[in-house]
XYZ file of N, CA and C in Angstrom:
555
model
N 51.502 43.787 -204.447
C 50.827 42.602 -204.674
C 50.968 41.614 -203.434
N 51.390 41.994 -202.367
C 51.406 41.589 -200.975
C 50.032 41.609 -200.407
N 49.609 40.471 -199.999
C 48.560 40.119 -199.350
C 47.109 40.155 -200.388
N 47.342 40.148 -201.428
C 46.447 40.542 -202.196
C 45.125 39.244 -202.331
N 44.172 39.477 -202.676
C 43.058 38.385 -202.613
C 43.084 37.675 -203.932
N 42.959 36.788 -203.809
C 42.949 35.264 -204.773
C 41.361 35.133 -205.119
N 41.223 34.591 -206.391
C 39.925 34.514 -206.911
C 40.264 32.735 -206.780
N 38.871 31.637 -206.821
C 39.115 30.596 -207.024
C 39.757 30.235 -208.289
N 39.592 30.836 -209.462
C 39.773 30.214 -210.989
C 41.472 30.337 -210.739
N 41.965 31.565 -209.706
C 43.401 31.637 -210.004
C 43.926 30.142 -208.900
N 43.646 29.930 -207.883
C 43.802 28.874 -206.917
C 43.918 27.635 -207.851
N 42.707 27.527 -208.741
C 42.738 26.264 -209.466
C 43.711 26.521 -210.757
N 44.051 27.573 -210.880
C 45.474 27.595 -212.196
C 46.655 27.377 -211.286
N 46.990 27.605 -210.253
C 48.023 27.374 -209.785
C 48.098 25.711 -209.111
N 46.900 25.183 -208.936
C 47.029 23.709 -208.704
C 47.407 22.764 -210.101
N 47.028 23.428 -211.079
C 47.114 22.786 -212.481
C 48.623 22.933 -212.627
N 48.927 23.978 -212.225
C 50.688 23.918 -212.505
C 51.795 23.384 -211.424
N 50.992 23.310 -210.484
C 51.844 22.377 -209.556
C 51.644 21.044 -209.678
N 50.434 20.389 -210.294
C 50.242 19.127 -210.771
C 51.398 18.671 -212.037
N 51.549 19.788 -212.655
C 52.410 19.748 -214.010
C 53.831 19.613 -213.753
N 54.185 20.010 -212.143
C 55.496 19.774 -211.612
C 56.272 21.229 -211.298
N 55.660 22.180 -211.408
C 55.969 23.570 -211.356
C 56.391 23.843 -209.881
N 57.693 24.205 -209.284
C 58.110 24.503 -208.043
C 57.764 25.864 -207.575
N 57.546 26.131 -205.855
C 56.923 27.299 -205.553
C 57.663 28.618 -206.177
N 59.265 28.258 -206.428
C 60.059 29.281 -207.017
C 59.590 29.460 -208.409
N 59.359 28.545 -209.341
C 58.697 28.951 -210.476
C 57.494 29.609 -210.623
N 56.695 29.160 -209.912
C 55.190 29.686 -209.643
C 55.472 31.147 -208.883
N 56.504 31.553 -208.302
C 56.750 33.093 -207.578
C 57.195 34.031 -209.114
N 58.261 33.295 -209.620
C 58.825 34.142 -210.905
C 57.788 34.384 -211.754
N 56.848 33.844 -212.087
C 55.658 33.848 -213.031
C 54.778 34.809 -212.442
N 54.886 35.539 -211.126
C 54.136 36.396 -210.476
C 52.820 35.825 -210.554
N 52.470 34.487 -209.957
C 51.250 34.177 -209.759
C 50.884 33.805 -208.213
N 52.031 33.650 -207.632
C 51.852 33.712 -206.056
C 53.159 33.824 -205.401
N 53.242 34.072 -204.454
C 54.664 34.214 -203.512
C 55.144 32.831 -203.175
N 56.270 32.794 -203.065
C 56.773 31.566 -202.690
C 56.152 30.828 -201.288
N 55.852 32.149 -200.493
C 55.317 31.490 -198.771
C 54.064 30.822 -199.087
N 53.500 31.846 -199.990
C 51.978 31.442 -199.841
C 51.711 30.059 -200.904
N 52.774 29.799 -201.636
C 52.781 28.600 -202.492
C 53.072 27.428 -201.444
N 53.678 27.588 -200.785
C 54.258 26.488 -200.070
C 52.873 26.278 -199.260
N 52.341 26.946 -198.437
C 51.123 26.673 -197.790
C 50.295 26.116 -198.589
N 50.108 26.350 -199.813
C 48.775 25.629 -200.709
C 49.302 24.377 -200.910
N 50.851 24.364 -201.399
C 51.161 22.935 -201.982
C 50.976 22.120 -200.743
N 51.192 22.623 -199.315
C 50.927 21.726 -198.102
C 49.404 21.254 -198.111
N 48.592 22.242 -198.227
C 46.995 21.774 -197.930
C 46.849 20.813 -199.159
N 47.312 21.171 -200.518
C 46.829 20.485 -201.428
C 47.484 18.888 -201.590
N 48.518 18.704 -200.964
C 49.260 17.449 -200.528
C 48.478 16.996 -199.743
N 48.037 17.471 -198.757
C 47.036 16.887 -197.561
C 45.765 16.359 -197.795
N 45.036 16.987 -198.936
C 43.858 16.916 -199.225
C 43.862 15.738 -200.763
N 45.226 15.711 -201.269
C 45.308 14.564 -202.243
C 45.112 15.442 -203.919
N 44.807 16.616 -203.917
C 44.790 17.593 -205.158
C 46.107 17.351 -205.861
N 47.185 17.180 -205.553
C 48.168 17.200 -206.791
C 48.393 15.732 -207.915
N 47.492 14.758 -207.197
C 47.703 13.562 -207.682
C 46.835 13.508 -209.097
N 47.700 13.737 -210.252
C 46.864 13.485 -211.873
C 45.658 12.551 -211.578
N 45.532 11.779 -211.189
C 44.640 10.627 -210.908
C 43.300 11.039 -210.519
N 43.397 12.072 -209.655
C 42.306 12.516 -208.933
C 41.948 13.906 -209.496
N 40.689 14.486 -209.787
C 39.928 15.714 -210.452
C 40.511 16.677 -209.594
N 40.507 17.796 -209.981
C 40.660 18.887 -209.281
C 39.298 19.137 -208.527
N 39.150 19.481 -207.466
C 38.247 20.027 -206.630
C 37.211 21.210 -207.258
N 35.788 21.091 -206.988
C 34.974 22.285 -207.800
C 35.278 23.542 -206.598
N 35.212 24.616 -206.998
C 35.193 25.811 -206.284
C 34.501 25.783 -204.735
N 33.538 25.096 -204.781
C 32.992 24.991 -203.278
C 34.024 24.396 -202.052
N 34.469 23.178 -202.836
C 35.392 22.269 -201.965
C 36.546 23.329 -201.811
N 36.915 24.031 -202.571
C 38.261 24.827 -202.452
C 38.118 25.759 -201.509
N 36.847 26.368 -201.645
C 36.639 27.521 -200.502
C 36.460 27.009 -199.466
N 35.793 25.936 -199.029
C 36.211 25.368 -197.868
C 37.044 24.839 -197.112
N 38.103 24.704 -198.058
C 39.347 24.297 -197.265
C 40.469 25.823 -197.277
N 40.092 26.662 -198.324
C 41.214 27.764 -198.398
C 40.706 28.827 -197.768
N 39.330 29.287 -197.613
C 38.953 30.114 -196.808
C 38.648 30.397 -195.594
N 39.304 30.732 -194.688
C 38.822 30.499 -193.273
C 37.821 31.579 -192.623
N 37.102 30.748 -191.916
C 35.916 32.225 -191.465
C 36.600 32.912 -190.700
N 35.875 33.654 -191.170
C 36.358 35.581 -190.323
C 36.098 35.267 -188.618
N 37.188 35.618 -188.067
C 36.857 36.036 -186.562
C 35.818 37.001 -186.108
N 35.453 36.581 -185.236
C 34.548 37.716 -184.729
C 35.318 38.976 -183.831
N 34.747 40.262 -184.480
C 35.872 41.097 -184.142
C 35.888 41.121 -182.766
N 37.000 41.483 -181.960
C 37.099 41.531 -180.461
C 37.200 40.120 -179.903
N 37.013 38.840 -180.775
C 37.232 37.727 -180.224
C 38.360 37.553 -179.150
N 39.693 37.782 -179.559
C 40.742 37.622 -178.590
C 41.455 38.857 -178.301
N 40.699 39.833 -178.109
C 41.556 41.133 -177.765
C 41.570 41.063 -176.078
N 42.312 41.722 -176.207
C 43.116 41.937 -174.840
C 42.590 42.923 -174.020
N 41.682 43.623 -174.468
C 40.430 44.479 -173.833
C 39.354 44.171 -173.126
N 39.057 42.785 -173.514
C 37.746 41.943 -173.298
C 37.552 42.279 -171.497
N 38.701 42.064 -170.922
C 38.313 41.970 -169.469
C 37.573 43.064 -168.840
N 38.022 44.236 -169.533
C 37.827 45.667 -169.429
C 36.580 46.294 -170.102
N 36.103 45.511 -170.832
C 35.140 45.954 -171.741
C 34.364 46.891 -171.174
N 33.438 46.755 -169.904
C 32.105 47.063 -169.333
C 33.010 48.968 -168.606
N 34.037 48.512 -168.387
C 34.705 50.059 -167.846
C 35.061 50.943 -168.878
N 35.564 50.356 -170.099
C 35.868 51.266 -171.181
C 34.490 51.815 -171.515
N 33.304 50.847 -172.043
C 32.239 51.301 -172.352
C 31.831 52.433 -171.585
N 31.677 52.626 -170.297
C 31.223 53.458 -169.377
C 32.277 54.878 -169.904
N 33.620 54.414 -169.585
C 34.536 55.748 -169.903
C 34.046 56.497 -171.526
N 33.805 55.414 -172.280
C 33.392 56.175 -173.551
C 32.073 56.927 -173.849
N 30.938 56.208 -172.781
C 29.496 56.852 -172.747
C 29.700 58.302 -172.423
N 30.856 58.417 -171.241
C 31.119 59.760 -170.651
C 31.696 60.548 -171.608
N 32.383 60.242 -172.798
C 33.305 61.330 -173.911
C 34.595 61.271 -173.555
N 35.353 60.152 -172.543
C 36.453 60.078 -172.529
C 37.021 59.345 -173.460
N 38.350 60.460 -174.114
C 39.050 59.823 -175.457
C 39.840 58.434 -175.249
N 40.294 57.829 -176.371
C 40.626 56.718 -176.534
C 42.012 56.840 -175.829
N 42.860 57.675 -176.120
C 44.436 57.878 -175.369
C 44.086 57.775 -173.921
N 43.368 58.627 -173.435
C 43.177 58.608 -172.050
C 43.011 57.133 -171.050
N 41.716 56.476 -172.101
C 41.421 55.207 -171.453
C 42.582 54.391 -171.269
N 43.372 54.463 -172.202
C 44.463 53.292 -172.563
C 45.415 54.002 -171.289
N 45.620 55.136 -171.193
C 46.427 55.246 -170.050
C 46.151 55.027 -168.965
N 44.710 55.180 -168.762
C 44.229 54.819 -167.115
C 44.252 53.086 -167.130
N 43.846 52.775 -167.782
C 43.977 50.750 -167.777
C 45.464 50.637 -167.490
N 46.138 51.055 -168.430
C 47.757 50.940 -167.945
C 48.306 50.926 -166.485
N 47.755 52.321 -166.070
C 48.084 52.923 -164.659
C 47.472 52.020 -163.711
N 46.184 52.143 -163.892
C 45.164 51.993 -162.496
C 45.240 50.066 -162.750
N 45.095 49.600 -164.029
C 44.522 48.047 -164.295
C 45.797 47.106 -164.395
N 47.377 47.707 -164.655
C 48.288 47.040 -165.234
C 47.966 46.313 -166.639
N 47.112 47.108 -167.476
C 47.072 46.972 -168.704
C 48.125 46.830 -169.631
N 48.544 45.723 -170.151
C 49.606 45.657 -171.188
C 49.558 45.428 -172.728
N 48.030 45.847 -172.970
C 47.833 45.655 -174.481
C 48.270 47.116 -174.906
N 48.067 46.999 -176.342
C 48.516 48.426 -177.006
C 47.259 49.299 -177.265
N 47.479 50.955 -177.296
C 46.598 51.792 -177.422
C 45.591 51.132 -178.817
N 46.323 50.612 -179.943
C 45.517 50.211 -180.883
C 44.415 49.126 -180.549
N 44.360 48.370 -179.709
C 43.648 47.278 -179.252
C 42.433 48.128 -178.582
N 42.676 49.127 -177.851
C 41.803 49.859 -177.131
C 41.060 50.889 -178.223
N 41.447 51.020 -179.258
C 40.965 51.866 -180.228
C 40.069 51.355 -181.148
N 40.654 49.833 -181.429
C 39.552 49.045 -182.655
C 38.344 48.689 -181.677
N 38.483 48.427 -180.112
C 37.150 48.310 -179.373
C 36.252 49.376 -179.378
N 37.113 50.417 -179.269
C 36.078 51.770 -179.259
C 35.257 51.813 -180.681
N 36.274 51.660 -181.559
C 35.121 51.428 -182.732
C 34.254 50.669 -183.088
N 34.265 49.346 -182.328
C 33.156 48.371 -182.477
C 32.205 48.816 -181.886
N 32.160 49.465 -180.860
C 30.933 50.155 -180.005
C 30.066 50.759 -180.860
N 28.889 50.896 -180.323
C 27.642 51.603 -181.266
C 27.771 53.259 -181.015
N 27.699 53.886 -182.004
C 27.739 55.469 -181.576
C 26.345 55.796 -180.880
N 26.715 56.274 -179.598
C 25.549 56.931 -179.040
C 25.426 58.080 -178.984
N 26.309 58.780 -179.614
C 26.074 60.389 -179.667
C 24.880 60.811 -180.702
N 24.306 61.541 -180.121
C 23.144 61.909 -181.357
C 23.978 62.951 -182.408
N 23.302 62.804 -183.399
C 23.793 63.773 -184.664
C 23.010 65.107 -184.264
N 24.004 66.075 -184.496
C 23.769 67.298 -184.124
C 23.472 68.140 -185.334
N 22.333 68.524 -185.847
C 21.987 68.961 -186.732
C 21.020 70.130 -186.693
N 21.179 71.298 -187.052
C 20.904 72.519 -186.930
C 20.414 73.005 -188.445
N 19.109 73.164 -188.679
C 18.844 73.981 -189.586
C 18.626 75.336 -189.898
N 19.780 76.143 -190.286
C 19.416 77.380 -190.354
C 18.549 78.177 -191.564
N 17.747 79.087 -190.952
C 16.431 79.297 -191.709
C 16.713 80.967 -191.856
N 16.672 81.672 -192.825
C 17.029 83.115 -192.907
C 16.058 83.676 -194.242
N 15.330 84.796 -194.035
C 14.805 85.526 -195.077
C 15.613 86.394 -195.781
N 15.383 86.742 -197.057
C 15.926 87.268 -197.876
C 16.405 88.544 -197.374
N 17.847 88.845 -197.302
C 18.399 90.402 -196.961
C 18.479 90.403 -195.233
N 18.341 89.257 -194.765
C 18.498 89.202 -193.212
C 19.633 89.015 -192.849
N 20.552 88.084 -193.397
C 22.092 88.121 -193.032
C 22.869 87.730 -194.017
N 24.247 87.567 -193.664
C 25.150 87.358 -194.423
C 26.448 86.960 -193.626
N 27.253 85.941 -193.756
C 28.298 85.484 -193.348
C 29.654 85.770 -194.193
N 30.603 86.369 -193.346
C 31.675 87.123 -193.932
C 32.874 86.278 -193.311
N 33.858 86.181 -194.340
C 35.221 85.723 -194.095
C 36.048 86.374 -194.690
N 37.259 86.092 -193.928
C 38.679 87.060 -194.424
C 40.034 86.047 -194.374
N 40.775 85.470 -195.219
C 41.733 84.892 -194.915
C 42.810 84.776 -195.883
N 43.958 84.152 -195.563
C 45.079 84.040 -196.595
C 44.421 83.475 -198.252
N 44.958 83.929 -199.170
C 44.720 83.115 -200.361
C 45.970 82.761 -200.877
N 45.859 82.523 -202.243
C 47.225 82.105 -202.928
C 48.329 82.853 -202.971
N 49.461 82.316 -203.449
C 50.573 83.370 -203.500
C 50.739 83.488 -205.141
N 50.567 84.879 -205.547
C 50.430 85.274 -206.878
C 51.441 86.484 -207.159
N 52.176 86.455 -208.500
C 53.057 87.291 -208.748
C 52.402 88.798 -208.357
N 53.198 89.805 -207.994
C 52.970 91.043 -207.838
C 52.702 91.789 -209.092
N 51.614 92.292 -209.260
C 51.194 93.065 -210.526
C 52.446 94.052 -210.889
N 53.090 94.858 -210.088
C 54.047 95.643 -210.187
C 55.465 95.153 -210.532
N 55.974 94.454 -209.599
C 57.283 94.024 -209.334
C 57.192 92.397 -210.076
N 56.187 91.581 -210.141
C 56.306 90.173 -210.617
C 56.844 89.264 -209.482
N 57.338 89.783 -208.602
C 57.848 88.509 -207.242
C 56.166 87.661 -206.505
N 56.912 86.728 -206.434
C 55.459 86.261 -205.600
C 55.207 87.007 -204.399
N 53.769 87.361 -204.206
C 53.250 87.929 -203.220
C 52.069 87.080 -202.523
N 51.938 87.441 -201.047
C 50.841 86.530 -200.148
C 49.628 87.659 -201.100
N 48.295 86.989 -201.188
C 47.152 87.833 -200.964
C 46.125 87.399 -199.869
N 45.430 88.462 -199.676
C 44.445 87.910 -198.653
C 43.039 88.195 -199.328
N 42.178 87.265 -199.088
C 40.505 87.193 -199.714
C 39.343 87.554 -198.975
N 38.904 88.632 -199.108
C 37.589 88.674 -198.128
C 36.406 88.163 -199.174
N 35.610 87.229 -198.481
C 34.202 86.517 -198.895
C 33.044 86.817 -198.323
N 32.184 87.193 -198.804
C 30.678 87.483 -198.266
C 29.751 86.299 -198.940
N 28.937 85.811 -198.174
C 28.371 85.089 -198.884
C 26.729 85.251 -197.889
N 25.474 85.614 -198.751
C 24.323 85.760 -198.463
C 23.625 84.327 -198.049
N 23.140 84.610 -196.553
C 22.528 83.235 -195.876
C 21.055 82.531 -196.662
N 20.384 83.696 -197.471
C 19.115 83.105 -198.134
C 19.357 82.538 -199.385
N 20.149 83.246 -200.327
C 20.453 82.862 -201.886
C 21.634 82.169 -201.802
N 22.254 82.168 -200.967
C 23.913 81.352 -201.020
C 24.905 82.148 -202.000
N 24.508 83.352 -202.565
C 25.115 83.875 -203.603
C 26.584 84.398 -202.731
N 27.710 84.094 -203.418
C 29.029 84.694 -202.996
C 29.379 85.495 -203.643
N 30.056 86.552 -202.791
C 31.126 87.739 -203.361
C 32.923 87.316 -202.959
N 33.312 87.361 -203.432
C 34.770 87.500 -203.419
C 35.747 88.226 -204.006
N 36.584 88.881 -203.248
C 37.687 89.847 -203.698
C 39.025 89.734 -202.742
N 40.316 89.878 -204.144
C 41.677 89.819 -203.497
C 41.544 91.225 -202.943
N 41.795 91.674 -201.582
C 41.686 92.847 -200.919
C 43.268 93.512 -200.862
N 44.225 92.574 -200.883
C 45.704 93.240 -200.444
C 46.511 92.374 -201.264
N 47.724 92.597 -201.592
C 48.910 92.112 -201.913
C 49.928 92.659 -201.265
N 50.932 91.862 -200.341
C 51.434 92.175 -199.570
C 52.959 91.983 -200.188
């Protein structure tokens, strides 16, 4: 239940119970909220006067304005920002993130983590074109064949577990497939 999201009605319920005098430990025992989060909520409620019984509970919009912090813009405080243009150029050339991180550390004295570089690379727009090739075949023109290891099955004579090998052929036009166990070892 760590780091779970709370709905506004849950915050309101917790505030009502705080107004009734329940401690953070009591709230944690009832599995409503953890003690640390309850202490933060109690401090905010005290600051805004929500724990006073004379004052009505705030509505959902007022609660949301105080409790829900605006999301930070991705990469706003990133240690990668001074190198963003260099990283962007390297990424366009197809250089992998681990290599980019290693080069930043070695050549530029970068002290950030690889995860920072990876997150920054993920935020870049994907410039690689999607490579799609439509394969079109006439009937009886081609077939695809594959051969590989299959499941371990009991040997028909000895009953002991035996490795199997499977032959698979797929007709390209109809996609009809034929598969056969060809050997039991």
